[in-house]
mmCIF file of C-alpha atoms in Angstrom:
data_model
loop_
_atom_site.group_PDB
_atom_site.id
_atom_site.type_symbol
_atom_site.label_atom_id
_atom_site.label_comp_id
_atom_site.label_asym_id
_atom_site.label_seq_id
_atom_site.Cartn_x
_atom_site.Cartn_y
_atom_site.Cartn_z
ATOM 1 C CA MET A 1 -0.062 0.018 -0.109
ATOM 2 C CA ASN A 2 1.215 3.558 -0.656
ATOM 3 C CA GLY A 3 2.276 5.306 2.555
ATOM 4 C CA ASN A 4 -0.317 8.172 2.477
ATOM 5 C CA VAL A 5 -3.266 6.362 1.275
ATOM 6 C CA LYS A 6 -5.570 5.084 4.077
ATOM 7 C CA SER A 7 -6.578 1.398 3.751
ATOM 8 C CA LEU A 8 -10.192 0.543 3.649
ATOM 9 C CA ILE A 9 -9.606 -2.911 4.829
ATOM 10 C CA PRO A 10 -11.499 -3.686 8.066
ATOM 11 C CA SER A 11 -8.965 -4.542 10.779
ATOM 12 C CA LEU A 12 -10.431 -7.968 11.303
ATOM 13 C CA PHE A 13 -9.125 -8.991 7.800
ATOM 14 C CA GLN A 14 -5.648 -8.722 9.114
ATOM 15 C CA ASN A 15 -5.672 -9.780 12.786
ATOM 16 C CA HIS A 16 -7.587 -12.209 14.894
ATOM 17 C CA GLU A 17 -10.184 -10.163 16.722
ATOM 18 C CA LEU A 18 -13.132 -12.342 16.180
ATOM 19 C CA ASN A 19 -14.350 -12.492 19.829
ATOM 20 C CA THR A 20 -14.651 -8.647 19.950
ATOM 21 C CA LEU A 21 -16.989 -8.126 17.288
ATOM 22 C CA ASN A 22 -20.675 -8.427 16.498
ATOM 23 C CA LEU A 23 -21.596 -11.480 14.398
ATOM 24 C CA HIS A 24 -23.856 -9.681 12.279
ATOM 25 C CA THR A 25 -21.164 -6.917 11.572
ATOM 26 C CA ILE A 26 -18.577 -9.498 10.580
ATOM 27 C CA LYS A 27 -21.122 -11.118 8.180
ATOM 28 C CA ASN A 28 -21.772 -7.723 6.629
ATOM 29 C CA GLU A 29 -18.217 -6.792 6.191
ATOM 30 C CA LEU A 30 -17.323 -10.369 4.562
ATOM 31 C CA LEU A 31 -20.219 -9.887 2.032
ATOM 32 C CA LYS A 32 -18.955 -6.609 0.624
ATOM 33 C CA THR A 33 -16.895 -6.632 -2.569
ATOM 34 C CA ASP A 34 -15.172 -3.269 -2.035
ATOM 35 C CA TYR A 35 -12.152 -4.334 -0.005
ATOM 36 C CA TYR A 36 -11.109 -7.390 -2.543
ATOM 37 C CA PRO A 37 -8.951 -5.461 -4.837
ATOM 38 C CA GLU A 38 -6.846 -3.975 -2.123
ATOM 39 C CA LEU A 39 -6.555 -7.142 -0.044
ATOM 40 C CA TYR A 40 -5.705 -8.963 -3.001
ATOM 41 C CA SER A 41 -3.201 -6.634 -4.093
ATOM 42 C CA ILE A 42 -1.503 -7.064 -0.693
ATOM 43 C CA VAL A 43 -1.018 -10.725 -1.091
ATOM 44 C CA ALA A 44 -0.113 -10.458 -4.809
ATOM 45 C CA SER A 45 2.509 -7.914 -4.250
ATOM 46 C CA GLN A 46 4.722 -10.124 -2.611
ATOM 47 C CA GLU A 47 4.721 -12.943 -5.235
ATOM 48 C CA ASP A 48 7.848 -15.286 -5.115
ATOM 49 C CA PHE A 49 9.943 -16.960 -7.664
ATOM 50 C CA GLU A 50 7.410 -19.913 -7.822
ATOM 51 C CA GLY A 51 4.277 -17.863 -8.295
ATOM 52 C CA ASN A 52 3.111 -18.112 -4.777
ATOM 53 C CA TYR A 53 1.424 -15.321 -2.892
ATOM 54 C CA ASN A 54 2.256 -14.078 0.613
ATOM 55 C CA TYR A 55 -0.708 -14.314 3.054
ATOM 56 C CA GLU A 56 1.241 -13.243 6.252
ATOM 57 C CA GLN A 57 -0.782 -10.033 6.568
ATOM 58 C CA VAL A 58 -3.994 -11.797 6.151
ATOM 59 C CA SER A 59 -6.089 -13.157 9.275
ATOM 60 C CA ASN A 60 -8.297 -16.282 9.184
ATOM 61 C CA VAL A 61 -11.321 -13.992 8.774
ATOM 62 C CA GLY A 62 -9.434 -12.336 5.622
ATOM 63 C CA MET A 63 -8.682 -15.545 4.132
ATOM 64 C CA VAL A 64 -12.632 -16.537 4.476
ATOM 65 C CA TYR A 65 -13.198 -13.118 2.795
ATOM 66 C CA LEU A 66 -10.732 -13.821 -0.091
ATOM 67 C CA TYR A 67 -11.906 -17.377 -0.658
ATOM 68 C CA VAL A 68 -15.759 -16.232 -0.691
ATOM 69 C CA HIS A 69 -15.050 -13.648 -3.322
ATOM 70 C CA GLN A 70 -12.313 -15.943 -5.059
ATOM 71 C CA ARG A 71 -11.666 -14.540 -8.547
ATOM 72 C CA GLY A 72 -13.270 -16.471 -11.468
ATOM 73 C CA LYS A 73 -15.823 -18.169 -9.395
ATOM 74 C CA ASN A 74 -18.579 -15.952 -9.937
ATOM 75 C CA ARG A 75 -20.659 -17.000 -6.744
ATOM 76 C CA SER A 76 -24.020 -15.792 -6.250
ATOM 77 C CA ILE A 77 -24.805 -13.598 -3.307
ATOM 78 C CA THR A 78 -26.890 -16.550 -1.633
ATOM 79 C CA THR A 79 -24.084 -18.871 -2.235
ATOM 80 C CA LYS A 80 -21.596 -16.447 -0.626
ATOM 81 C CA GLN A 81 -23.991 -15.937 2.333
ATOM 82 C CA ASP A 82 -24.009 -19.907 2.825
ATOM 83 C CA TYR A 83 -20.121 -19.854 2.635
ATOM 84 C CA ILE A 84 -19.817 -16.993 5.145
ATOM 85 C CA ARG A 85 -22.320 -18.674 7.596
ATOM 86 C CA MET A 86 -20.519 -22.051 7.400
ATOM 87 C CA LEU A 87 -16.979 -20.631 7.711
ATOM 88 C CA LEU A 88 -17.666 -18.352 10.452
ATOM 89 C CA HIS A 89 -19.208 -21.138 12.524
ATOM 90 C CA PHE A 90 -15.897 -23.103 12.055
ATOM 91 C CA LEU A 91 -13.813 -20.069 13.064
ATOM 92 C CA TYR A 92 -16.228 -19.609 16.259
ATOM 93 C CA PHE A 93 -15.440 -23.230 16.934
ATOM 94 C CA CYS A 94 -11.746 -22.628 16.937
ATOM 95 C CA HIS A 95 -12.180 -19.854 19.490
ATOM 96 C CA SER A 96 -14.479 -22.073 21.712
ATOM 97 C CA ILE A 97 -11.461 -24.358 22.073
ATOM 98 C CA GLN A 98 -9.075 -21.624 22.751
ATOM 99 C CA VAL A 99 -7.459 -21.596 19.257
ATOM 100 C CA SER A 100 -7.234 -17.982 17.761
ATOM 101 C CA ASP A 101 -5.734 -19.210 14.482
ATOM 102 C CA PHE A 102 -7.053 -22.090 12.876
ATOM 103 C CA ARG A 103 -3.650 -22.933 11.421
ATOM 104 C CA SER A 104 -2.777 -24.333 14.754
ATOM 105 C CA LEU A 105 -5.448 -26.948 14.763
ATOM 106 C CA THR A 106 -4.671 -30.557 14.659
ATOM 107 C CA ARG A 107 -6.181 -33.097 12.336
ATOM 108 C CA PHE A 108 -7.936 -34.453 15.351
ATOM 109 C CA ASN A 109 -9.477 -31.036 16.025
ATOM 110 C CA ILE A 110 -10.970 -31.228 12.580
ATOM 111 C CA GLU A 111 -12.370 -34.655 13.241
ATOM 112 C CA GLN A 112 -13.860 -33.182 16.514
ATOM 113 C CA TYR A 113 -15.552 -30.447 14.561
ATOM 114 C CA GLN A 114 -17.227 -32.808 12.119
ATOM 115 C CA ASP A 115 -18.696 -34.575 15.149
ATOM 116 C CA VAL A 116 -19.925 -31.181 16.210
ATOM 117 C CA LEU A 117 -21.564 -30.690 12.464
ATOM 118 C CA GLN A 118 -23.108 -34.302 12.623
ATOM 119 C CA GLN A 119 -24.793 -33.303 15.968
ATOM 120 C CA LEU A 120 -26.019 -30.050 14.370
ATOM 121 C CA TYR A 121 -27.034 -31.457 11.135
ATOM 122 C CA PRO A 122 -28.496 -34.842 11.230
ATOM 123 C CA ARG A 123 -29.771 -34.642 7.937
ATOM 124 C CA LYS A 124 -26.837 -36.217 5.689
ATOM 125 C CA THR A 125 -27.574 -33.957 2.706
ATOM 126 C CA THR A 126 -27.222 -30.956 4.684
ATOM 127 C CA LEU A 127 -24.165 -32.102 6.411
ATOM 128 C CA ALA A 128 -22.622 -32.964 3.155
ATOM 129 C CA LYS A 129 -23.011 -29.339 2.039
ATOM 130 C CA LYS A 130 -21.394 -28.096 5.147
ATOM 131 C CA ILE A 131 -18.531 -30.500 4.871
ATOM 132 C CA THR A 132 -17.952 -29.583 1.249
ATOM 133 C CA ILE A 133 -17.739 -25.858 1.875
ATOM 134 C CA LEU A 134 -15.292 -26.351 4.750
ATOM 135 C CA ARG A 135 -13.179 -29.078 2.789
ATOM 136 C CA GLY A 136 -12.904 -26.605 -0.360
ATOM 137 C CA PHE A 137 -11.843 -23.867 1.960
ATOM 138 C CA LEU A 138 -9.161 -25.656 3.773
ATOM 139 C CA LYS A 139 -7.862 -27.339 0.827
ATOM 140 C CA TRP A 140 -7.524 -23.880 -0.919
ATOM 141 C CA CYS A 141 -5.697 -22.454 2.212
ATOM 142 C CA TYR A 142 -3.301 -25.419 1.963
ATOM 143 C CA GLU A 143 -2.632 -24.953 -1.812
ATOM 144 C CA GLU A 144 -2.097 -21.296 -1.295
ATOM 145 C CA ASP A 145 0.535 -22.204 1.494
ATOM 146 C CA TYR A 146 -1.468 -20.390 3.866
ATOM 147 C CA CYS A 147 -1.614 -23.608 6.087
ATOM 148 C CA GLU A 148 1.509 -25.831 6.507
ATOM 149 C CA LYS A 149 -0.650 -28.856 6.597
ATOM 150 C CA ASN A 150 -3.759 -30.039 4.801
ATOM 151 C CA LEU A 151 -6.479 -29.815 7.433
ATOM 152 C CA ALA A 152 -9.089 -31.089 5.010
ATOM 153 C CA ARG A 153 -7.697 -34.681 5.673
ATOM 154 C CA GLY A 154 -9.558 -34.498 8.920
ATOM 155 C CA LEU A 155 -12.851 -34.535 7.170
ATOM 156 C CA LEU A 156 -14.521 -37.703 6.278
ATOM 157 C CA PRO A 157 -16.783 -37.877 3.290
ATOM 158 C CA VAL A 158 -20.524 -37.875 4.051
ATOM 159 C CA LYS A 159 -22.324 -40.891 2.415
ATOM 160 C CA ILE A 160 -25.852 -40.391 1.460
ATOM 161 C CA ASP A 161 -28.307 -43.051 1.447
ATOM 162 C CA LYS A 162 -30.159 -42.207 -1.750
ATOM 163 C CA ASN A 163 -33.262 -44.088 -0.188
ATOM 164 C CA GLN A 164 -33.484 -41.445 2.383
ATOM 165 C CA ILE A 165 -33.653 -38.434 0.093
ATOM 166 C CA PRO A 166 -37.457 -37.313 0.095
ATOM 167 C CA GLU A 167 -39.361 -38.381 -2.978
ATOM 168 C CA ARG A 168 -40.799 -34.872 -3.221
ATOM 169 C CA GLU A 169 -43.523 -36.264 -5.421
ATOM 170 C CA ILE A 170 -46.760 -34.230 -5.802
ATOM 171 C CA GLU A 171 -49.860 -35.251 -7.560
ATOM 172 C CA GLU A 172 -51.177 -32.895 -10.239
ATOM 173 C CA ASP A 173 -54.714 -32.838 -8.816
ATOM 174 C CA THR A 174 -53.198 -31.859 -5.212
ATOM 175 C CA LEU A 175 -51.194 -29.149 -6.848
ATOM 176 C CA ARG A 176 -54.133 -27.899 -8.989
ATOM 177 C CA SER A 177 -56.552 -27.556 -5.946
ATOM 178 C CA SER A 178 -53.987 -25.815 -4.097
ATOM 179 C CA ILE A 179 -53.420 -23.249 -6.768
ATOM 180 C CA LEU A 180 -57.160 -22.756 -6.977
ATOM 181 C CA TYR A 181 -57.290 -22.274 -3.239
ATOM 182 C CA PHE A 182 -55.682 -18.753 -4.160
ATOM 183 C CA LYS A 183 -58.064 -17.957 -7.111
ATOM 184 C CA ASN A 184 -58.702 -14.480 -5.601
ATOM 185 C CA ASN A 185 -55.041 -13.982 -4.576
ATOM 186 C CA PRO A 186 -53.243 -13.309 -8.075
ATOM 187 C CA LYS A 187 -49.850 -12.822 -6.357
ATOM 188 C CA ILE A 188 -49.737 -16.270 -4.848
ATOM 189 C CA LYS A 189 -51.485 -18.026 -7.676
ATOM 190 C CA GLY A 190 -49.108 -16.641 -10.325
ATOM 191 C CA LEU A 191 -46.120 -17.587 -8.354
ATOM 192 C CA LEU A 192 -47.008 -20.993 -7.695
ATOM 193 C CA LEU A 193 -48.067 -21.469 -11.431
ATOM 194 C CA ILE A 194 -44.639 -20.035 -12.671
ATOM 195 C CA LEU A 195 -42.744 -22.236 -10.248
ATOM 196 C CA ALA A 196 -44.527 -25.349 -11.255
ATOM 197 C CA THR A 197 -44.479 -24.700 -15.088
ATOM 198 C CA THR A 198 -40.867 -23.284 -15.394
ATOM 199 C CA GLY A 199 -38.813 -25.462 -12.840
ATOM 200 C CA LEU A 200 -37.176 -21.855 -11.780
ATOM 201 C CA ARG A 201 -35.769 -21.614 -8.435
ATOM 202 C CA LEU A 202 -37.328 -18.874 -6.290
ATOM 203 C CA ASN A 203 -34.401 -16.776 -6.510
ATOM 204 C CA GLU A 204 -34.503 -16.911 -10.220
ATOM 205 C CA ILE A 205 -37.882 -15.213 -10.340
ATOM 206 C CA ILE A 206 -37.278 -12.587 -7.629
ATOM 207 C CA THR A 207 -34.002 -11.532 -9.131
ATOM 208 C CA PRO A 208 -35.099 -10.371 -12.905
ATOM 209 C CA LYS A 209 -36.433 -6.840 -13.648
ATOM 210 C CA TRP A 210 -39.769 -6.586 -15.507
ATOM 211 C CA GLY A 211 -37.665 -5.265 -18.383
ATOM 212 C CA ASP A 212 -36.104 -8.925 -18.598
ATOM 213 C CA LEU A 213 -39.500 -10.162 -19.912
ATOM 214 C CA SER A 214 -39.857 -10.212 -23.444
ATOM 215 C CA TYR A 215 -42.423 -11.470 -26.065
ATOM 216 C CA ASP A 216 -41.104 -13.727 -28.868
ATOM 217 C CA LYS A 217 -43.431 -13.023 -31.961
ATOM 218 C CA ARG A 218 -42.150 -15.965 -33.845
ATOM 219 C CA ARG A 219 -43.225 -18.470 -31.052
ATOM 220 C CA ASP A 220 -46.100 -16.248 -29.784
ATOM 221 C CA LYS A 221 -44.710 -16.895 -26.274
ATOM 222 C CA TYR A 222 -43.302 -15.047 -23.384
ATOM 223 C CA TYR A 223 -39.815 -15.435 -21.811
ATOM 224 C CA LEU A 224 -37.989 -14.216 -18.723
ATOM 225 C CA LYS A 225 -34.270 -13.886 -18.874
ATOM 226 C CA THR A 226 -32.857 -14.788 -15.543
ATOM 227 C CA VAL A 227 -29.514 -15.889 -14.269
ATOM 228 C CA GLY A 228 -29.260 -19.062 -12.081
ATOM 229 C CA LYS A 229 -26.322 -20.940 -10.227
ATOM 230 C CA ARG A 230 -22.794 -20.390 -11.532
ATOM 231 C CA GLY A 231 -24.058 -17.351 -13.564
ATOM 232 C CA LYS A 232 -25.984 -19.560 -16.150
ATOM 233 C CA VAL A 233 -28.504 -17.460 -17.987
ATOM 234 C CA ARG A 234 -32.008 -19.049 -18.901
ATOM 235 C CA GLN A 235 -34.650 -17.977 -21.042
ATOM 236 C CA ALA A 236 -37.613 -19.200 -19.206
ATOM 237 C CA LEU A 237 -40.862 -19.810 -20.914
ATOM 238 C CA ILE A 238 -43.645 -18.025 -18.959
ATOM 239 C CA LYS A 239 -47.181 -19.436 -19.659
ATOM 240 C CA GLU A 240 -49.512 -16.715 -20.464
ATOM 241 C CA TYR A 241 -52.131 -17.830 -17.806
ATOM 242 C CA ALA A 242 -49.444 -17.537 -15.174
ATOM 243 C CA LEU A 243 -48.163 -14.252 -16.492
ATOM 244 C CA ASN A 244 -51.850 -12.780 -16.306
ATOM 245 C CA ASP A 245 -52.056 -13.292 -12.643
ATOM 246 C CA ILE A 246 -48.644 -11.641 -12.232
ATOM 247 C CA MET A 247 -49.903 -8.618 -14.254
ATOM 248 C CA GLU A 248 -52.909 -8.330 -12.182
ATOM 249 C CA TYR A 249 -50.751 -8.345 -9.152
ATOM 250 C CA ARG A 250 -48.623 -5.628 -10.609
ATOM 251 C CA LEU A 251 -51.546 -3.514 -11.424
ATOM 252 C CA ARG A 252 -52.913 -3.655 -7.795
ATOM 253 C CA LEU A 253 -49.435 -2.310 -7.005
ATOM 254 C CA GLY A 254 -49.741 0.380 -9.473
ATOM 255 C CA LEU A 255 -46.911 -0.787 -11.603
ATOM 256 C CA SER A 256 -46.933 -1.142 -15.472
ATOM 257 C CA ILE A 257 -47.662 -4.130 -17.245
ATOM 258 C CA GLU A 258 -46.449 -3.197 -20.635
ATOM 259 C CA ILE A 259 -43.503 -5.136 -22.192
ATOM 260 C CA ASP A 260 -40.645 -2.590 -21.801
ATOM 261 C CA PRO A 261 -37.009 -3.757 -21.682
ATOM 262 C CA THR A 262 -36.084 -0.412 -19.752
ATOM 263 C CA ASP A 263 -38.515 -1.088 -16.900
ATOM 264 C CA PRO A 264 -36.302 -1.342 -13.792
ATOM 265 C CA THR A 265 -39.062 -2.759 -11.473
ATOM 266 C CA PRO A 266 -38.812 -6.040 -10.266
ATOM 267 C CA PHE A 267 -40.631 -8.913 -12.294
ATOM 268 C CA TYR A 268 -41.950 -10.139 -9.036
ATOM 269 C CA PRO A 269 -42.251 -7.277 -6.607
ATOM 270 C CA ASN A 270 -43.122 -7.256 -2.858
ATOM 271 C CA ARG A 271 -46.037 -4.982 -1.594
ATOM 272 C CA LYS A 272 -43.725 -2.017 -1.664
ATOM 273 C CA GLY A 273 -42.628 -2.661 -5.327
ATOM 274 C CA LYS A 274 -39.091 -3.698 -4.324
ATOM 275 C CA HIS A 275 -37.209 -6.974 -4.653
ATOM 276 C CA TYR A 276 -38.014 -9.806 -2.376
ATOM 277 C CA SER A 277 -35.305 -11.327 -0.485
ATOM 278 C CA SER A 278 -35.059 -15.112 -1.205
ATOM 279 C CA SER A 279 -35.527 -16.287 2.547
ATOM 280 C CA THR A 280 -38.337 -13.947 3.291
ATOM 281 C CA LEU A 281 -40.540 -15.212 0.457
ATOM 282 C CA SER A 282 -39.517 -18.907 0.808
ATOM 283 C CA SER A 283 -40.811 -18.777 4.295
ATOM 284 C CA ALA A 284 -43.879 -16.829 3.426
ATOM 285 C CA LEU A 285 -44.789 -19.091 0.541
ATOM 286 C CA SER A 286 -44.273 -22.243 2.480
ATOM 287 C CA GLY A 287 -46.744 -21.052 4.753
ATOM 288 C CA TYR A 288 -49.193 -20.135 2.046
ATOM 289 C CA MET A 289 -48.782 -23.657 0.649
ATOM 290 C CA GLU A 290 -49.339 -25.398 4.014
ATOM 291 C CA ALA A 291 -52.547 -23.163 4.460
ATOM 292 C CA ALA A 292 -53.650 -24.459 1.107
ATOM 293 C CA GLY A 293 -53.135 -28.133 2.117
ATOM 294 C CA LEU A 294 -50.528 -28.839 -0.472
ATOM 295 C CA LYS A 295 -48.492 -31.913 0.397
ATOM 296 C CA THR A 296 -46.468 -34.639 -1.319
ATOM 297 C CA VAL A 297 -47.965 -38.168 -2.044
ATOM 298 C CA LYS A 298 -46.240 -39.316 1.336
ATOM 299 C CA LEU A 299 -48.156 -36.348 2.925
ATOM 300 C CA GLN A 300 -44.939 -34.339 3.726
ATOM 301 C CA ARG A 301 -44.966 -30.734 3.946
ATOM 302 C CA VAL A 302 -43.809 -28.741 0.740
ATOM 303 C CA THR A 303 -41.375 -25.927 0.254
ATOM 304 C CA PRO A 304 -41.157 -23.878 -2.802
ATOM 305 C CA HIS A 305 -38.330 -26.061 -4.190
ATOM 306 C CA PHE A 306 -40.578 -28.962 -4.334
ATOM 307 C CA LEU A 307 -42.272 -27.386 -7.435
ATOM 308 C CA ARG A 308 -38.961 -27.686 -9.305
ATOM 309 C CA HIS A 309 -39.085 -31.399 -8.652
ATOM 310 C CA TYR A 310 -42.583 -31.423 -9.814
ATOM 311 C CA PHE A 311 -41.659 -29.654 -13.062
ATOM 312 C CA ALA A 312 -39.022 -32.208 -13.821
ATOM 313 C CA GLN A 313 -41.466 -35.226 -13.066
ATOM 314 C CA ALA A 314 -44.283 -33.777 -15.038
ATOM 315 C CA ALA A 315 -41.890 -33.082 -17.969
ATOM 316 C CA ARG A 316 -40.708 -36.678 -17.756
ATOM 317 C CA ALA A 317 -44.126 -38.060 -17.707
ATOM 318 C CA ALA A 318 -45.019 -35.799 -20.751
ATOM 319 C CA GLY A 319 -42.140 -37.661 -22.839
ATOM 320 C CA ALA A 320 -39.076 -35.000 -22.092
ATOM 321 C CA SER A 321 -35.669 -36.694 -22.140
ATOM 322 C CA VAL A 322 -33.632 -36.646 -19.195
ATOM 323 C CA SER A 323 -30.930 -34.656 -21.205
ATOM 324 C CA ASP A 324 -33.498 -31.997 -22.052
ATOM 325 C CA ILE A 325 -34.854 -31.768 -18.391
ATOM 326 C CA ALA A 326 -31.242 -31.415 -17.073
ATOM 327 C CA GLU A 327 -30.420 -28.665 -19.587
ATOM 328 C CA THR A 328 -33.743 -26.820 -18.746
ATOM 329 C CA LEU A 329 -33.054 -26.950 -15.193
ATOM 330 C CA GLU A 330 -29.245 -25.979 -15.743
ATOM 331 C CA HIS A 331 -27.975 -28.839 -13.961
ATOM 332 C CA GLU A 332 -24.268 -29.464 -14.262
ATOM 333 C CA SER A 333 -24.740 -33.193 -14.726
ATOM 334 C CA GLU A 334 -27.642 -35.475 -15.835
ATOM 335 C CA ARG A 335 -26.795 -37.397 -12.728
ATOM 336 C CA THR A 336 -28.206 -34.868 -10.514
ATOM 337 C CA THR A 337 -31.487 -34.917 -12.629
ATOM 338 C CA LYS A 338 -31.447 -38.796 -12.493
ATOM 339 C CA GLU A 339 -30.807 -39.396 -8.732
ATOM 340 C CA ASN A 340 -32.281 -36.392 -7.083
ATOM 341 C CA TYR A 341 -35.264 -35.359 -9.285
ATOM 342 C CA LEU A 342 -36.190 -38.588 -11.242
ATOM 343 C CA ARG A 343 -35.019 -41.470 -9.241
ATOM 344 C CA THR A 344 -38.407 -42.990 -8.453
ATOM 345 C CA GLN A 345 -40.072 -42.265 -11.943
ATOM 346 C CA LEU A 346 -36.769 -43.805 -13.648
ATOM 347 C CA LYS A 347 -36.845 -47.027 -11.424
ATOM 348 C CA LYS A 348 -40.453 -47.526 -12.494
ATOM 349 C CA GLU A 349 -39.802 -47.053 -16.168
ATOM 350 C CA LYS A 350 -36.897 -49.511 -15.976
ATOM 351 C CA ASP A 351 -39.012 -52.113 -14.041
ATOM 352 C CA VAL A 352 -39.569 -55.208 -16.465
ATOM 353 C CA SER A 353 -42.340 -56.583 -14.303
ATOM 354 C CA ASP A 354 -44.952 -55.326 -16.662
ATOM 355 C CA LEU A 355 -43.358 -57.847 -19.215
ATOM 356 C CA VAL A 356 -44.213 -60.813 -17.030
ATOM 357 C CA ASP A 357 -47.729 -62.215 -16.831
ATOM 358 C CA ILE A 358 -49.201 -65.477 -15.819
ATOM 359 C CA ILE A 359 -52.543 -65.639 -17.729
ATOM 360 C CA ILE A 360 -54.859 -68.261 -15.915
#
């Protein structure tokens, strides 16, 4: 840094003062991108002959910051928030066992922490996500020579029993009756219709602007441009009957329903005409679905993400290929589609019992 230029970097990024700060404050500081250029230039300015950067001036929290905003990763805000929550929990565990710098941990300490996580997150799918985040961070710290030993070795892989994954199967009649429950509430009715007929994640509906909606004259259909995980862009087909409800809701808020690429208002606004937060809308919508009696075939409660599974299953039943469903849902691998979304359907399709009859 230049001698007379005041650094903007928070002190916690360069010293280990975790216990003296409010957790909410730390999370907010870690989420900001403003500090990245300066902090990155500090470690890059002391590159050695082998191309290694020098992280001596960076604290544990600073390393979390650099990892979360890592160059070339293009992580969404939601993903960054998940990483920050998980990695801060890890740092607070270190302090709880009187270790101010996680580089002083032993492999046994890491194994202890995994035991803590197993108690906190009995669901293996959730546990696996937490372990994956921590393993990636520790491995990166080792590869960047911040840590002398690979602490990630202390983390055991989480084996997920596929039979324990909820089937998330919803009958069409059940979904239809639940949607009709909101026939006088276009805000919720329209949202449920869009989720079920597009397979979009909730965040992919609340992020776009109204200007991202377009009309394709050749196809005589409406499309919403949205960005999903890993920055993938999708032109999602919005059925006109679902769009009509969204338009009715917008009219009630006093917002325009004209197709206008310059309209900066949210495609799906809250009652104040602003963008929803994903957690707020997800929680509220889950409550609405429960009130409407929407459940799976196993009578499990339903969350908005279940409608993404409904979309995949309905598309398969209508004859769509696994590869086309995977591409529409922006899955990195067809394996995700097969094992997490269509597992039961594909097993039924491959069952040869229908070929064996005994006629008496």
